[in-house]
mmCIF file of C-alpha atoms and ligand atoms in Angstrom:
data_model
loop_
_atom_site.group_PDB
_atom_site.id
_atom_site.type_symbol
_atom_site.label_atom_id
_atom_site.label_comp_id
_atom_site.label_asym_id
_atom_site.label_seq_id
_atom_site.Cartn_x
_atom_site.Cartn_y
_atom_site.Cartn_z
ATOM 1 C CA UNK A 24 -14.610 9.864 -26.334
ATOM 2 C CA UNK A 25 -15.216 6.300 -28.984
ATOM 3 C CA UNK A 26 -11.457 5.327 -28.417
ATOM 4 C CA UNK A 27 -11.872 5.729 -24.620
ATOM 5 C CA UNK A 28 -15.358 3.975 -25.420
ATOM 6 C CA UNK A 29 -13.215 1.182 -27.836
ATOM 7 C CA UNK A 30 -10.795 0.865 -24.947
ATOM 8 C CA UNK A 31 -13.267 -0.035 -22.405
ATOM 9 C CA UNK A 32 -14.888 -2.698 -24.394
ATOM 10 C CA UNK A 33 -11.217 -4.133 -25.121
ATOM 11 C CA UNK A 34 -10.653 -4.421 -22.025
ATOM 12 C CA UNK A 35 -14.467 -6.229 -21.212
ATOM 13 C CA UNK A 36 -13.566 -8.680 -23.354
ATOM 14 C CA UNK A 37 -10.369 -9.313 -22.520
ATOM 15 C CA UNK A 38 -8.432 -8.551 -25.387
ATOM 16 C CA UNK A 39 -4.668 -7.706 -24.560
ATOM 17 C CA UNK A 40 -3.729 -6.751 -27.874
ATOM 18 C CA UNK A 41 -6.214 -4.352 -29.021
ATOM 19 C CA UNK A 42 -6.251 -2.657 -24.552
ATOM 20 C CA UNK A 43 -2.338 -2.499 -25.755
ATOM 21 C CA UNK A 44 -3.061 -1.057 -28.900
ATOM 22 C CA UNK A 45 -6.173 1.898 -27.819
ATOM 23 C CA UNK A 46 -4.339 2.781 -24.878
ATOM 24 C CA UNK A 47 -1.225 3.697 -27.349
ATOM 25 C CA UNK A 48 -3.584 5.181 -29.208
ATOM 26 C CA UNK A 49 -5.477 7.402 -26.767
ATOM 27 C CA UNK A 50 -1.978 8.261 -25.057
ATOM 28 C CA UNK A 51 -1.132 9.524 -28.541
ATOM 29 C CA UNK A 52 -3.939 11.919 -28.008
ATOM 30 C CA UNK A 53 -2.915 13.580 -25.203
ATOM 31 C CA UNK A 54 -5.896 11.833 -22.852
ATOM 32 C CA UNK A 55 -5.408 12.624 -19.411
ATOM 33 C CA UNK A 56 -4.242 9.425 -18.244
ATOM 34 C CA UNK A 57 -5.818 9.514 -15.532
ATOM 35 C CA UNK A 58 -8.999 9.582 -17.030
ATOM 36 C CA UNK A 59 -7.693 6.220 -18.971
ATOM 37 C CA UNK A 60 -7.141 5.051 -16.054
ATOM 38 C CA UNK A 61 -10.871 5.716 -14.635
ATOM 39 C CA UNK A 62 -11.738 4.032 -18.031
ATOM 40 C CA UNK A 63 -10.050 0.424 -17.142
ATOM 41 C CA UNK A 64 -11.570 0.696 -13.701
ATOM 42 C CA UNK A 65 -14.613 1.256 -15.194
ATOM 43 C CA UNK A 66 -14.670 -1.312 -17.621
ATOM 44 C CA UNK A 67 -12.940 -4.314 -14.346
ATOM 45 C CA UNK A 68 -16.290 -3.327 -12.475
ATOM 46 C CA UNK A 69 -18.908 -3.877 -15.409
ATOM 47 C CA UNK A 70 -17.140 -7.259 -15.474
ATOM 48 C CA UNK A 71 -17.564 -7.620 -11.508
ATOM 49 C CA UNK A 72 -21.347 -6.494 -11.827
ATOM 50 C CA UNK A 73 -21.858 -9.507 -15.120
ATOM 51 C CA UNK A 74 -20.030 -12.056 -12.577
ATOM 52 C CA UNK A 75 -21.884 -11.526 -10.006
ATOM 53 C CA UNK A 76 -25.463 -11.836 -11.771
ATOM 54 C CA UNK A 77 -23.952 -14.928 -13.151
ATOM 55 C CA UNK A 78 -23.762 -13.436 -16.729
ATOM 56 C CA UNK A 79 -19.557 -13.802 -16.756
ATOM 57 C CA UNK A 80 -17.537 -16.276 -15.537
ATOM 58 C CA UNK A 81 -13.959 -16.473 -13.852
ATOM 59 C CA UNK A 82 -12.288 -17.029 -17.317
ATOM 60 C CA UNK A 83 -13.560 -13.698 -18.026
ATOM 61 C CA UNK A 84 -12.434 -12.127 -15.223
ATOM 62 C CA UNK A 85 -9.298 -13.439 -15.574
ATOM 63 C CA UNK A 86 -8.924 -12.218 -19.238
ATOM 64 C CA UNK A 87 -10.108 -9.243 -18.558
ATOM 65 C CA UNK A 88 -7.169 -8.575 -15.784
ATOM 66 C CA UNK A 89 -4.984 -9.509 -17.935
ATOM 67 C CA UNK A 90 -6.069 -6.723 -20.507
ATOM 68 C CA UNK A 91 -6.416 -4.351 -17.859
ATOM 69 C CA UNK A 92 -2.485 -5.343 -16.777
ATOM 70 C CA UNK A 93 -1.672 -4.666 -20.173
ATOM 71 C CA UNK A 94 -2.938 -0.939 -20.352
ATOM 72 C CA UNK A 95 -1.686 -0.132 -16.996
ATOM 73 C CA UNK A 96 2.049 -1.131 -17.809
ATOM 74 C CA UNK A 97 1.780 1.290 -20.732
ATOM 75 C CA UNK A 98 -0.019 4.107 -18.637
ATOM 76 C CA UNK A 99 2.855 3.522 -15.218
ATOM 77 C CA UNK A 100 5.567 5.078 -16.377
ATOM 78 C CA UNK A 101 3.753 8.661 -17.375
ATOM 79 C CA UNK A 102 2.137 8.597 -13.995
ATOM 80 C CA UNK A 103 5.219 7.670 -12.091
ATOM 81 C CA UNK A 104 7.407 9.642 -14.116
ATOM 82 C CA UNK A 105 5.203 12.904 -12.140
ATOM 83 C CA UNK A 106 7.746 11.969 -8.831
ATOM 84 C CA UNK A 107 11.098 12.946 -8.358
ATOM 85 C CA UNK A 108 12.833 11.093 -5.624
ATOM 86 C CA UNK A 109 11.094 8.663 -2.765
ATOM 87 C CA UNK A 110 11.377 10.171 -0.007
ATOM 88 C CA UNK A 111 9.116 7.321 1.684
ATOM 89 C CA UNK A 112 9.464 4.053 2.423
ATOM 90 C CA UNK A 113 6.137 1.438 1.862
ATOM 91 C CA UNK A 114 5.867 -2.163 1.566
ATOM 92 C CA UNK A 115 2.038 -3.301 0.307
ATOM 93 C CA UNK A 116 0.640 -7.170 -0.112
ATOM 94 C CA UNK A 117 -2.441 -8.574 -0.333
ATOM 95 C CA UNK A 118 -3.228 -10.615 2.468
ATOM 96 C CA UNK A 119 -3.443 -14.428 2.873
ATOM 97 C CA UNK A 120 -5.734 -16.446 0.625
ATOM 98 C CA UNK A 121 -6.265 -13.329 -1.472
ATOM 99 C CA UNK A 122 -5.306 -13.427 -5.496
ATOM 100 C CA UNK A 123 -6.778 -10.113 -6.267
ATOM 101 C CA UNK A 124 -3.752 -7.865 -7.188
ATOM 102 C CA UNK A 125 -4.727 -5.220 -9.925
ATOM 103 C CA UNK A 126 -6.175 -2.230 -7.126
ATOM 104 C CA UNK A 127 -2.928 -3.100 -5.149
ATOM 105 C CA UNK A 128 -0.802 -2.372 -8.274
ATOM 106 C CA UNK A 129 -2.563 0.722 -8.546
ATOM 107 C CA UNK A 130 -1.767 1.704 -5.404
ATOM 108 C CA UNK A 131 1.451 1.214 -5.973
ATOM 109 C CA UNK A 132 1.689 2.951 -8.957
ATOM 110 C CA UNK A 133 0.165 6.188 -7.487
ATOM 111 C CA UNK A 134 2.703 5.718 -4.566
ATOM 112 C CA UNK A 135 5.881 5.834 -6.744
ATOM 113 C CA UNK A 136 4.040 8.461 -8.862
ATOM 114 C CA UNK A 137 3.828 10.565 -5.282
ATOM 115 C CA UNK A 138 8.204 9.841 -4.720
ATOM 116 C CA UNK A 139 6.957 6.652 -1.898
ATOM 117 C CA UNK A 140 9.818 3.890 -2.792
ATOM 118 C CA UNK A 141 7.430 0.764 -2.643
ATOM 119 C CA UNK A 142 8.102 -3.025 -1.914
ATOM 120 C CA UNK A 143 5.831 -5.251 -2.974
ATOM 121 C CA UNK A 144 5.423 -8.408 -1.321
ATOM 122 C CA UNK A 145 2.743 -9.480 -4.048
ATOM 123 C CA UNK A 146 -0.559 -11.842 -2.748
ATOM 124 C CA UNK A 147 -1.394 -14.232 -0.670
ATOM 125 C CA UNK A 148 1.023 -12.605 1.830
ATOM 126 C CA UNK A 149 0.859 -14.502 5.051
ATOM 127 C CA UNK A 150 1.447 -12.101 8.429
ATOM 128 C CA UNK A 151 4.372 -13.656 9.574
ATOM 129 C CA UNK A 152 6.055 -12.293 5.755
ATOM 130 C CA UNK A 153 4.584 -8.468 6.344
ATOM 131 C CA UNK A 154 6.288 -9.085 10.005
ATOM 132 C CA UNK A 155 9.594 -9.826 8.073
ATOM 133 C CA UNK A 156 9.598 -7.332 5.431
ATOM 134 C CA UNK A 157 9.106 -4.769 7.939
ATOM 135 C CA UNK A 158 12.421 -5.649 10.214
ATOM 136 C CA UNK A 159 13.927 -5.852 6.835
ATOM 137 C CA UNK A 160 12.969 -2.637 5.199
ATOM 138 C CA UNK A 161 11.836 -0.649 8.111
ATOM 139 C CA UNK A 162 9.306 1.408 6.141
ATOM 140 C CA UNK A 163 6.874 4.231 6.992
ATOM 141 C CA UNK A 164 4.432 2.510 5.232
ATOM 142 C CA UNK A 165 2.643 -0.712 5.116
ATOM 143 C CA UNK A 166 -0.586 -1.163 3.230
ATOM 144 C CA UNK A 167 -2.542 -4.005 3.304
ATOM 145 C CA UNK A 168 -5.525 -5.162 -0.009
ATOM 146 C CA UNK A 169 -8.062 -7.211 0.529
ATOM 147 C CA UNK A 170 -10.539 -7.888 -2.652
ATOM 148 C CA UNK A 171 -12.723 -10.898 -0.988
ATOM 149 C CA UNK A 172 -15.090 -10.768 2.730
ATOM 150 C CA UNK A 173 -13.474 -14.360 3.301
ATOM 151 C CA UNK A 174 -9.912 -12.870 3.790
ATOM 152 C CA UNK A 175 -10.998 -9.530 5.388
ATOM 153 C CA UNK A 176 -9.890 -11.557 8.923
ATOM 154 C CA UNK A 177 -6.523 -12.512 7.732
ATOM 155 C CA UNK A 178 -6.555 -8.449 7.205
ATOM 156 C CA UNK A 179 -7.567 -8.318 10.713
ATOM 157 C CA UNK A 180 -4.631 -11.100 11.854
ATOM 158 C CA UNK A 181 -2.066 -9.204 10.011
ATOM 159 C CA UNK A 182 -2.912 -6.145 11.695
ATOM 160 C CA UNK A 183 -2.981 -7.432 15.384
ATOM 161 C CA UNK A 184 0.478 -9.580 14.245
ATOM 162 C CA UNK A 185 2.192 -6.072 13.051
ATOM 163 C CA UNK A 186 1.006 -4.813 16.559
ATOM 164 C CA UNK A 187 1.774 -7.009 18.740
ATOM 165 C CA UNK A 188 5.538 -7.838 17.037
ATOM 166 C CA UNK A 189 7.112 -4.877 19.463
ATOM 167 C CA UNK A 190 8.013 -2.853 15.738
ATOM 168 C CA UNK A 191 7.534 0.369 15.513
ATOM 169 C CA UNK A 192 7.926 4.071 13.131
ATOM 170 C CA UNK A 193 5.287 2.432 10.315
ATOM 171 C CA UNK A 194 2.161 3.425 10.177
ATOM 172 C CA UNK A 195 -0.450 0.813 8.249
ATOM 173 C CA UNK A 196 -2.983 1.676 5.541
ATOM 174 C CA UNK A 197 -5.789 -0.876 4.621
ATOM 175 C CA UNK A 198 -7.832 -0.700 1.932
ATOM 176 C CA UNK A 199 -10.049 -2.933 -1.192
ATOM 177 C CA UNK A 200 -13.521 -3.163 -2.463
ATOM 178 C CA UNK A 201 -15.376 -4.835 1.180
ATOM 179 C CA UNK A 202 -13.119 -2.849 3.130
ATOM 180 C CA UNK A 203 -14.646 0.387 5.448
ATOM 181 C CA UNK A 204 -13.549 3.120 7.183
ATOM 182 C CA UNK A 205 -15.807 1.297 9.890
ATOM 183 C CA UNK A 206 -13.625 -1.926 9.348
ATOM 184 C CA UNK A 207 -10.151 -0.132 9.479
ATOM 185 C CA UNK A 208 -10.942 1.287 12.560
ATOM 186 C CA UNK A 209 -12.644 -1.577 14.085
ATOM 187 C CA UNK A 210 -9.220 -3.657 13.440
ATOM 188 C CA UNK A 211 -7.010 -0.925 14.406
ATOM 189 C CA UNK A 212 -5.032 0.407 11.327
ATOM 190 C CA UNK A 213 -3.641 3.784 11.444
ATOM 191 C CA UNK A 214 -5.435 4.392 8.092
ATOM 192 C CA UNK A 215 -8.196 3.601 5.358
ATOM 193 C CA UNK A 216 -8.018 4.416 1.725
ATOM 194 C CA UNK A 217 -11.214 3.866 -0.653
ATOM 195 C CA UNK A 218 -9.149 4.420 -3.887
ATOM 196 C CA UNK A 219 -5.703 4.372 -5.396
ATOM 197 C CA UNK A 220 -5.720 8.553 -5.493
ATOM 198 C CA UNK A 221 -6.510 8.919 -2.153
ATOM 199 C CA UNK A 222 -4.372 5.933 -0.698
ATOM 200 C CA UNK A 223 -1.754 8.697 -1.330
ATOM 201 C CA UNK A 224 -2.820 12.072 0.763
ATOM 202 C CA UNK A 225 -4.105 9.257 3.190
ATOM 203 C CA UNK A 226 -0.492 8.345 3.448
ATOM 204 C CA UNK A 227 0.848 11.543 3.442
ATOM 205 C CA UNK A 228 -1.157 12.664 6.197
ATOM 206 C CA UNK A 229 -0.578 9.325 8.429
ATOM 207 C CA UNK A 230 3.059 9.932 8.088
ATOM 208 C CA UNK A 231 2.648 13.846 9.471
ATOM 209 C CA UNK A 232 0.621 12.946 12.090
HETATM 210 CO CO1 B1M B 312 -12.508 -12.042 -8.072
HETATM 211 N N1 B1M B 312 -13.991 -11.518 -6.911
HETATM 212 N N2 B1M B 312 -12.586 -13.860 -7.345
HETATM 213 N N3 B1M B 312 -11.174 -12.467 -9.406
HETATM 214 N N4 B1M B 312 -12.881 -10.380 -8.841
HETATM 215 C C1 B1M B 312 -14.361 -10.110 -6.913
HETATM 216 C C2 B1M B 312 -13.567 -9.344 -5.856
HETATM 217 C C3 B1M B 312 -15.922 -10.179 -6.593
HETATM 218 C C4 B1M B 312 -16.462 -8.912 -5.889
HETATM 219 C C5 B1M B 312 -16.721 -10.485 -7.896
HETATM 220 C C6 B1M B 312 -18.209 -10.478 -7.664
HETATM 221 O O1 B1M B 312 -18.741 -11.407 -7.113
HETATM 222 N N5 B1M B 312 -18.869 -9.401 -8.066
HETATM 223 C C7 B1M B 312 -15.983 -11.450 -5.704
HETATM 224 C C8 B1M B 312 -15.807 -11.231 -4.205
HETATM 225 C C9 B1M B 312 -17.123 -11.398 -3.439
HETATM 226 C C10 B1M B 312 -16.910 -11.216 -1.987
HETATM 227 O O2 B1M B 312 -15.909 -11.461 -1.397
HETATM 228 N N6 B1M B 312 -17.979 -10.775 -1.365
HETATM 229 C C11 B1M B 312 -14.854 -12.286 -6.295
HETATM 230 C C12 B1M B 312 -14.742 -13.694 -6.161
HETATM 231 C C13 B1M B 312 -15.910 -14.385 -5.489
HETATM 232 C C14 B1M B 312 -13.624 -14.408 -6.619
HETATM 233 C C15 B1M B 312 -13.347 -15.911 -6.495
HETATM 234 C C16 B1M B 312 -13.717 -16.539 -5.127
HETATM 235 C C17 B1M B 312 -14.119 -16.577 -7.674
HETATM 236 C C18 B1M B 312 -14.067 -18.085 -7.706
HETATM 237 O O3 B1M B 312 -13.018 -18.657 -7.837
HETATM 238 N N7 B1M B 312 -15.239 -18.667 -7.557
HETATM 239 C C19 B1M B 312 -11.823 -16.011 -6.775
HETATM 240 C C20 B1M B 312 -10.977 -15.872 -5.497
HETATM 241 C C21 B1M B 312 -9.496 -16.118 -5.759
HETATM 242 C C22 B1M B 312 -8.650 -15.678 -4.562
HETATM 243 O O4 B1M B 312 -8.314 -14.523 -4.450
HETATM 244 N N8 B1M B 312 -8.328 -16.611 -3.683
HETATM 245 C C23 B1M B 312 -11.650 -14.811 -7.642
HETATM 246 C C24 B1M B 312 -10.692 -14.741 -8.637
HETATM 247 C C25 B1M B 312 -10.516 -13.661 -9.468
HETATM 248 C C26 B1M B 312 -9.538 -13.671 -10.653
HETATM 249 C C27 B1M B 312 -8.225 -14.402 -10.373
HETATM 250 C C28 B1M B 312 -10.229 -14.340 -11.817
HETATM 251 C C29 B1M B 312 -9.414 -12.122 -10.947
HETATM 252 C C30 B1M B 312 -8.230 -11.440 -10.217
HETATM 253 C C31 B1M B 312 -7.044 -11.182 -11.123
HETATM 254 C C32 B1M B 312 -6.031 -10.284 -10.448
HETATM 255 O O5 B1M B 312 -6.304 -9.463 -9.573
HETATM 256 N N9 B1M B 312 -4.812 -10.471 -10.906
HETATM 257 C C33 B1M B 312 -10.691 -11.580 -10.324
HETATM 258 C C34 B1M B 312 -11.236 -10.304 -10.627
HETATM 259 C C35 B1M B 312 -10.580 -9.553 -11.774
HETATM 260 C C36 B1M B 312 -12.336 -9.755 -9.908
HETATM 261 C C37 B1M B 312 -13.103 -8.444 -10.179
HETATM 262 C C38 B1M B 312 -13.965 -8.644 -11.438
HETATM 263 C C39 B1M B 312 -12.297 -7.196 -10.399
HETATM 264 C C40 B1M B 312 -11.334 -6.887 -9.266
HETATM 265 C C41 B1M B 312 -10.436 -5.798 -9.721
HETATM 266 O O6 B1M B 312 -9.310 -6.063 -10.079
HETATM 267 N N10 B1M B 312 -11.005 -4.551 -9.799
HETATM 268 C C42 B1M B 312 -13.954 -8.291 -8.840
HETATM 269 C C43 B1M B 312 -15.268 -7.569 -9.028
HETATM 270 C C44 B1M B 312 -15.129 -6.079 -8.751
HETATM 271 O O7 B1M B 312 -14.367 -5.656 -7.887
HETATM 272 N N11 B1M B 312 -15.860 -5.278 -9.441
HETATM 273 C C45 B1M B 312 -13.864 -9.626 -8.238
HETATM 274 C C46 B1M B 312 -10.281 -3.404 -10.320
HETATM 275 C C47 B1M B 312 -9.399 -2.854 -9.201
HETATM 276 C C48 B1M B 312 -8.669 -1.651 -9.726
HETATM 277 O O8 B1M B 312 -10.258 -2.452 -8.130
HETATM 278 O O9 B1M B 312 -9.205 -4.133 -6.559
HETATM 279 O O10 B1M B 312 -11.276 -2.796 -5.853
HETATM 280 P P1 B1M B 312 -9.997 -2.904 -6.607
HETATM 281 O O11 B1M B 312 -9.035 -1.750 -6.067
HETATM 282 C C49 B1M B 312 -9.453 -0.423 -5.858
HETATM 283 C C50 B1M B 312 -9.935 -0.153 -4.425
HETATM 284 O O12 B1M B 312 -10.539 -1.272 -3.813
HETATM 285 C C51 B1M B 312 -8.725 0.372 -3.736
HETATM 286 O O13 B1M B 312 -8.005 1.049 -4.769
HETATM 287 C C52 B1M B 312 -8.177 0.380 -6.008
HETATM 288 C C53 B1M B 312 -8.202 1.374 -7.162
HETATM 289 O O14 B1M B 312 -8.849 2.554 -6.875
HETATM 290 N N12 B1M B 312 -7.764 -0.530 -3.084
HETATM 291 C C54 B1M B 312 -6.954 -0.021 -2.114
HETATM 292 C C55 B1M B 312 -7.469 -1.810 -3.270
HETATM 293 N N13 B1M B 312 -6.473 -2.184 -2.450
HETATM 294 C C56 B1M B 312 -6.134 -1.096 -1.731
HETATM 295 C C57 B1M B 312 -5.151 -0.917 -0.752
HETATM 296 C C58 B1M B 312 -5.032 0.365 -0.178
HETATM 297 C C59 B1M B 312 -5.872 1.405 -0.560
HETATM 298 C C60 B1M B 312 -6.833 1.239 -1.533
HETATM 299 O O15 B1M B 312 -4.124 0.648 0.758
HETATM 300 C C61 B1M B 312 -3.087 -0.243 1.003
#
């Protein structure tokens, strides 16, 4: 579709306005917004792929997040607005010396969208703040994002700190682009998710087990 097309260059080149403007635009046209959604994704990982042959720079990585911020605020509510009432508790960072925060705000946005009340404790979340939040809000829930290889062990820390803290009735869900199945298990969370859609049945199901 060209204004799906128009929205994914907008958002390659970082332009807020115009993202704000096509995403208005292809709302207006009934566009599954979920397949919006799979648009901006889209568009964040061409932008990955040009950094990382050296052919974009962390400006434009930055610009482009902020575009892509921009769309999702206007896509949120009609996702969210698909849930009725939380009937589950979560609390979700990103882990220590991590910045990365748009697949974590996608995760929560599928969350509330599935009724899961979500905290967010935002990035760069140290494990000693997860340990707090939890005696705090004594969730079901605690996901963990980790965008970068160098903070996959602070992943690892947080999840042998949760253990080892004596709390218990939470189950923990870890997930981001270098993180595996292979790697969730190997650190011992209850759960892996690969995407923002199935960070919710993966959820779900951790919760019935
Ligand atoms: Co960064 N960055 N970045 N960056 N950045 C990556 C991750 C990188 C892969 C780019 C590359 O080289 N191709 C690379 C990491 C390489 C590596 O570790 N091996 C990288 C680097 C190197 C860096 C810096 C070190 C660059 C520098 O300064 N030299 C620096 C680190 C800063 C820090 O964190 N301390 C840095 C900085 C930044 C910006 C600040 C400029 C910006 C982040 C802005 C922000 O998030 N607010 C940024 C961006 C935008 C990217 C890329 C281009 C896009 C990431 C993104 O938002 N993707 C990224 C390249 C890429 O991934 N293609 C890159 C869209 C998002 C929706 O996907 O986050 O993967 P993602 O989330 C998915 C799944 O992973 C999953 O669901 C989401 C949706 O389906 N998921 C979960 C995520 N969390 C989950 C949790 C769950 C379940 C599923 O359960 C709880």
């Amino acid at each position: 579709m060209p204004l799906l097309d128009d929205l994914d260059a907008a958002i390659q080149a970082g332009n807020c306005d115009l993202t704000s403007s096509l995403t208005r635009a292809v709302l207006a046209e009934s566009v599954d917004p979920k397949a919006i959604l799979d648009c901006m994704v889209g568009a964040m990982d061409i932008v990955g792929q040009r950094f990382q042959c050296g052919q974009a720079y962390v400006p434009e990585m930055l610009f482009a997040s902020r575009a892509m911020k921009t769309g999702v605020e206007l896509l949120e509510p009609i996702l969210v607005a698909e849930g009725i009432k939380a009937d589950l508790k979560a609390i979700i960072g990103t882990v220590k010396g991590d910045l990365h925060d748009l697949g974590k705000n996608l995760v929560i946005m599928m969350w509330k969208g599935a009724n899961i009340e979500v905290i967010d404790l935002g990035t760069d979340v140290a494990p000693a703040r997860f340990l707090e939040a939890v005696a705090e809000h004594q969730p079901q829930l605690v996901g963990l994002s980790s965008l970068l290889t160098t903070t996959m062990p602070a992943m690892k820390a947080t999840i042998r700190e949760l253990q080892g803290a004596g709390l218990d009735g939470f189950k923990t869900i870890v997930g981001g682009a270098p993180i595996s199945e292979q790697f969730a298990r190997d650190i011992g969370a209850d759960g892996y998710a690969g995407d923002a859609v199935s960070a919710v049945s993966v959820a779900r199901d951790l919760v019935a087990s």
